[in-house]
mmCIF file of C-alpha atoms in Angstrom:
data_model
loop_
_atom_site.group_PDB
_atom_site.id
_atom_site.type_symbol
_atom_site.label_atom_id
_atom_site.label_comp_id
_atom_site.label_asym_id
_atom_site.label_seq_id
_atom_site.Cartn_x
_atom_site.Cartn_y
_atom_site.Cartn_z
ATOM 1 C CA MET M 61 136.973 58.072 36.873
ATOM 2 C CA GLN M 62 140.190 58.056 37.542
ATOM 3 C CA VAL M 63 141.870 58.556 40.931
ATOM 4 C CA LYS M 64 143.988 61.211 41.514
ATOM 5 C CA PRO M 65 146.959 60.810 43.488
ATOM 6 C CA GLU M 66 147.846 62.586 46.763
ATOM 7 C CA LEU M 67 150.150 64.664 47.546
ATOM 8 C CA VAL M 68 150.657 65.375 51.661
ATOM 9 C CA LEU M 69 153.443 68.577 52.104
ATOM 10 C CA ASP M 70 154.271 69.994 55.087
ATOM 11 C CA ALA M 71 153.980 73.424 56.120
ATOM 12 C CA ALA M 72 157.453 75.548 57.358
ATOM 13 C CA GLY M 73 160.146 74.711 54.364
ATOM 14 C CA VAL M 74 157.870 73.422 51.829
ATOM 15 C CA ILE M 75 154.810 75.805 51.696
ATOM 16 C CA ALA M 76 155.756 78.671 54.082
ATOM 17 C CA ALA M 77 159.478 80.290 55.074
ATOM 18 C CA ASN M 78 160.787 78.026 57.862
ATOM 19 C CA PHE M 79 160.697 80.981 61.004
ATOM 20 C CA SER M 80 162.036 78.861 63.671
ATOM 21 C CA PRO M 81 166.282 79.147 63.061
ATOM 22 C CA GLN M 82 165.604 83.112 62.090
ATOM 23 C CA PHE M 83 163.257 83.749 65.065
ATOM 24 C CA TRP M 84 165.367 82.310 67.634
ATOM 25 C CA GLN M 85 168.386 84.078 66.116
ATOM 26 C CA GLU M 86 166.714 87.188 66.301
ATOM 27 C CA LEU M 87 165.852 86.846 69.689
ATOM 28 C CA ALA M 88 168.886 86.230 71.075
ATOM 29 C CA THR M 89 170.531 88.996 69.190
ATOM 30 C CA ARG M 90 167.847 91.608 69.464
ATOM 31 C CA TYR M 91 167.464 91.213 73.255
ATOM 32 C CA GLU M 92 170.933 89.725 74.316
ATOM 33 C CA LEU M 93 170.275 86.443 75.559
ATOM 34 C CA SER M 94 172.419 82.764 75.246
ATOM 35 C CA ASN M 95 172.098 80.605 72.578
ATOM 36 C CA GLU M 96 172.223 78.080 74.270
ATOM 37 C CA ARG M 97 169.112 78.886 76.838
ATOM 38 C CA LEU M 98 167.019 79.810 74.525
ATOM 39 C CA ALA M 99 167.230 76.727 72.324
ATOM 40 C CA GLN M 100 167.174 74.468 75.755
ATOM 41 C CA PHE M 101 164.113 76.864 76.275
ATOM 42 C CA LYS M 102 163.033 75.816 72.693
ATOM 43 C CA HIS M 103 163.367 72.241 73.143
ATOM 44 C CA ASP M 104 161.810 72.545 76.696
ATOM 45 C CA ILE M 105 158.707 73.547 75.217
ATOM 46 C CA ARG M 106 158.742 72.134 71.649
ATOM 47 C CA VAL M 107 155.889 69.162 72.263
ATOM 48 C CA LYS M 108 153.206 71.500 74.166
ATOM 49 C CA LEU M 109 153.367 74.473 71.981
ATOM 50 C CA TRP M 110 153.067 72.439 68.997
ATOM 51 C CA THR M 111 150.198 70.099 70.810
ATOM 52 C CA GLY M 112 148.342 72.580 71.262
ATOM 53 C CA ARG M 113 148.802 71.860 75.165
ATOM 54 C CA ILE M 114 149.562 75.029 75.365
ATOM 55 C CA THR M 115 147.644 77.949 74.072
ATOM 56 C CA GLU M 116 149.481 80.984 72.094
ATOM 57 C CA GLU M 117 149.097 83.340 74.627
ATOM 58 C CA GLU M 118 151.005 80.617 77.324
ATOM 59 C CA PHE M 119 153.408 80.353 75.253
ATOM 60 C CA TRP M 120 154.204 84.559 75.522
ATOM 61 C CA ASN M 121 154.049 83.803 78.982
ATOM 62 C CA GLU M 122 156.258 81.581 79.023
ATOM 63 C CA ILE M 123 159.249 82.685 76.932
ATOM 64 C CA CYS M 124 158.446 85.873 78.525
ATOM 65 C CA GLY M 125 158.596 84.582 81.708
ATOM 66 C CA HIS M 126 162.183 82.924 81.547
ATOM 67 C CA PHE M 127 163.522 85.738 79.740
ATOM 68 C CA PRO M 128 162.867 88.964 80.722
ATOM 69 C CA ALA M 129 164.424 91.471 78.186
ATOM 70 C CA ILE M 130 161.524 90.421 75.569
ATOM 71 C CA VAL M 131 159.022 92.679 75.130
ATOM 72 C CA LYS M 132 156.190 90.236 73.945
ATOM 73 C CA ASP M 133 154.343 92.276 70.995
ATOM 74 C CA GLU M 134 158.493 92.991 69.925
ATOM 75 C CA ALA M 135 158.886 88.922 69.362
ATOM 76 C CA ARG M 136 155.517 88.467 67.977
ATOM 77 C CA LYS M 137 156.137 91.040 65.079
ATOM 78 C CA ALA M 138 159.298 89.390 64.864
ATOM 79 C CA LEU M 139 157.490 85.809 64.360
ATOM 80 C CA PHE M 140 154.879 86.678 62.455
ATOM 81 C CA SER M 141 156.965 89.092 59.759
ATOM 82 C CA GLN M 142 159.134 85.641 58.991
ATOM 83 C CA MET M 143 155.491 83.929 57.875
ATOM 84 C CA LYS M 144 155.857 84.297 54.081
ATOM 85 C CA PRO M 145 154.424 81.546 51.388
ATOM 86 C CA LEU M 146 157.081 79.952 49.944
ATOM 87 C CA PRO M 147 157.603 79.027 45.878
ATOM 88 C CA ALA M 148 155.311 76.419 45.825
ATOM 89 C CA ALA M 149 152.866 77.738 47.656
ATOM 90 C CA SER M 150 151.800 79.217 44.130
ATOM 91 C CA LEU M 151 151.974 75.672 42.512
ATOM 92 C CA LEU M 152 149.155 74.493 45.160
ATOM 93 C CA PRO M 153 145.891 75.552 42.335
ATOM 94 C CA GLN M 154 148.110 73.402 39.228
ATOM 95 C CA TRP M 155 148.919 71.264 41.679
ATOM 96 C CA SER M 156 145.345 70.684 43.059
ATOM 97 C CA GLN M 157 144.312 69.313 39.551
ATOM 98 C CA HIS M 158 146.615 66.479 39.656
ATOM 99 C CA ALA M 159 146.321 65.405 43.196
ATOM 100 C CA ASN M 160 144.402 65.674 46.298
ATOM 101 C CA LEU M 161 146.190 68.183 48.579
ATOM 102 C CA HIS M 162 146.669 67.620 52.150
ATOM 103 C CA LEU M 163 148.654 69.769 54.898
ATOM 104 C CA LEU M 164 150.433 67.942 57.433
ATOM 105 C CA SER M 165 152.366 70.349 59.642
ATOM 106 C CA ASN M 166 153.567 70.729 63.456
ATOM 107 C CA HIS M 167 152.809 74.216 64.153
ATOM 108 C CA ARG M 168 150.360 77.193 65.263
ATOM 109 C CA ALA M 169 147.434 77.581 63.577
ATOM 110 C CA GLU M 170 146.509 81.040 64.465
ATOM 111 C CA TRP M 171 151.095 81.511 63.052
ATOM 112 C CA LEU M 172 149.830 79.423 60.073
ATOM 113 C CA GLU M 173 146.686 80.983 58.772
ATOM 114 C CA SER M 174 147.489 83.445 56.799
ATOM 115 C CA ILE M 175 149.003 81.908 53.921
ATOM 116 C CA VAL M 176 146.950 78.584 54.556
ATOM 117 C CA ALA M 177 143.695 80.326 53.978
ATOM 118 C CA PRO M 178 144.017 81.412 50.285
ATOM 119 C CA LEU M 179 144.876 78.061 49.993
ATOM 120 C CA ARG M 180 142.247 76.285 51.270
ATOM 121 C CA PRO M 181 140.261 76.302 48.424
ATOM 122 C CA PHE M 182 143.247 74.089 47.033
ATOM 123 C CA LEU M 183 143.143 71.421 49.822
ATOM 124 C CA ARG M 184 141.619 68.764 51.021
ATOM 125 C CA SER M 185 142.474 68.086 54.317
ATOM 126 C CA VAL M 186 144.788 70.633 56.433
ATOM 127 C CA THR M 187 145.925 69.157 59.782
ATOM 128 C CA ILE M 188 148.346 71.578 61.718
ATOM 129 C CA SER M 189 149.736 69.810 64.818
ATOM 130 C CA SER M 190 148.119 72.419 67.596
ATOM 131 C CA GLU M 191 144.674 71.568 66.891
ATOM 132 C CA VAL M 192 145.021 67.707 66.546
ATOM 133 C CA GLY M 193 146.798 67.764 69.690
ATOM 134 C CA CYS M 194 149.884 65.019 68.106
ATOM 135 C CA CYS M 195 152.609 66.431 65.936
ATOM 136 C CA LYS M 196 155.139 64.712 63.440
ATOM 137 C CA PRO M 197 157.030 62.055 63.486
ATOM 138 C CA ASP M 198 154.386 60.616 66.359
ATOM 139 C CA VAL M 199 151.941 58.107 64.762
ATOM 140 C CA PRO M 200 148.536 59.210 65.501
ATOM 141 C CA ILE M 201 148.723 62.601 63.109
ATOM 142 C CA TYR M 202 149.863 60.133 60.220
ATOM 143 C CA ALA M 203 146.774 58.315 60.848
ATOM 144 C CA ILE M 204 144.453 61.420 61.324
ATOM 145 C CA VAL M 205 145.901 62.267 57.582
ATOM 146 C CA GLU M 206 145.804 58.965 56.124
ATOM 147 C CA GLY M 207 141.963 59.028 57.267
ATOM 148 C CA HIS M 208 141.346 61.484 54.633
ATOM 149 C CA LEU M 209 142.745 60.278 51.784
ATOM 150 C CA GLU M 210 140.969 58.333 49.030
ATOM 151 C CA CYS M 211 143.483 56.658 47.363
ATOM 152 C CA ARG M 212 145.925 55.074 49.390
ATOM 153 C CA THR M 213 148.542 53.698 46.974
ATOM 154 C CA SER M 214 149.674 57.197 45.672
ATOM 155 C CA VAL M 215 150.444 58.883 47.847
ATOM 156 C CA LEU M 216 154.061 61.129 47.661
ATOM 157 C CA PHE M 217 154.478 62.898 51.189
ATOM 158 C CA VAL M 218 156.562 66.065 51.260
ATOM 159 C CA ASP M 219 158.663 67.128 53.801
ATOM 160 C CA ASP M 220 162.086 69.361 55.293
ATOM 161 C CA GLN M 221 162.675 66.929 57.421
ATOM 162 C CA ALA M 222 163.960 63.364 56.715
ATOM 163 C CA LYS M 223 163.012 62.801 60.175
ATOM 164 C CA ASN M 224 159.277 62.862 59.692
ATOM 165 C CA PHE M 225 159.648 59.818 57.116
ATOM 166 C CA LYS M 226 159.632 57.324 58.558
ATOM 167 C CA GLU M 227 155.804 56.800 59.723
ATOM 168 C CA ALA M 228 154.963 57.423 56.827
ATOM 169 C CA GLU M 229 156.792 54.967 54.701
ATOM 170 C CA SER M 230 155.717 52.560 56.872
ATOM 171 C CA ARG M 231 152.071 53.307 55.896
ATOM 172 C CA GLY M 232 153.544 52.982 51.993
ATOM 173 C CA TRP M 233 153.967 56.063 51.525
ATOM 174 C CA SER M 234 156.338 57.586 49.254
ATOM 175 C CA THR M 235 158.311 60.647 50.644
ATOM 176 C CA LEU M 236 161.025 63.336 49.021
ATOM 177 C CA LEU M 237 163.104 66.076 51.299
ATOM 178 C CA ALA M 238 162.322 69.281 50.669
ATOM 179 C CA ASP M 239 165.416 71.202 49.429
ATOM 180 C CA GLU M 240 165.702 75.009 50.625
ATOM 181 C CA ARG M 241 166.892 75.658 46.918
ATOM 182 C CA GLY M 242 163.313 74.263 45.883
ATOM 183 C CA ASP M 243 164.735 71.121 43.742
ATOM 184 C CA TRP M 244 162.136 69.264 45.027
ATOM 185 C CA ILE M 245 159.491 71.196 43.198
ATOM 186 C CA ASP M 246 160.686 69.511 39.735
ATOM 187 C CA LYS M 247 160.537 66.213 41.508
ATOM 188 C CA VAL M 248 156.787 66.612 42.685
ATOM 189 C CA ASN M 249 155.703 67.598 38.834
ATOM 190 C CA GLN M 250 157.141 64.763 37.498
ATOM 191 C CA PHE M 251 155.306 62.515 40.362
ATOM 192 C CA LEU M 252 151.816 64.475 38.997
ATOM 193 C CA ARG M 253 153.132 64.056 35.653
ATOM 194 C CA ILE M 254 152.946 67.651 34.810
ATOM 195 C CA GLU M 255 154.807 68.998 32.260
ATOM 196 C CA THR M 256 157.352 71.685 33.007
#
């Protein structure tokens, strides 16, 4: 039996829309908030949010505490309205015939669930930072994913941020930057030897 290669995919910017820039801009516009203060808040809460050190409810309480103009239910709806699958998500059934697929994402599991749920049958593993307590680009999250790999000699990691590649490359994984146009999809098909 031939061993399949391993395809490790980020979520935001790869199989799901990257909600972050639009969400924060929408908050700034809708509630007339300072972009600089929002950016500082986002920076300060990033690790706690992505690693699950705070709950989703605590995130909303903190943001509304820092910015009292924000209406929590409206802001939450705005965030979820931006959580949409990207075209690559529809390719996972086909890709799963040619590779073992893994999801590796800095995200909140509850925010990704609507996108991940229908894809789970095609994924060997799902590693979401809020569930495992660590996030990219830190070493432990890559070790978790590596524990799910059958073949460590043929691994392609796709992410929309090059800063997340250093640890993957140190483990011998090939890396591919997901561009907004989706040209990276052709390169995945080449890696998997899929005729398009």
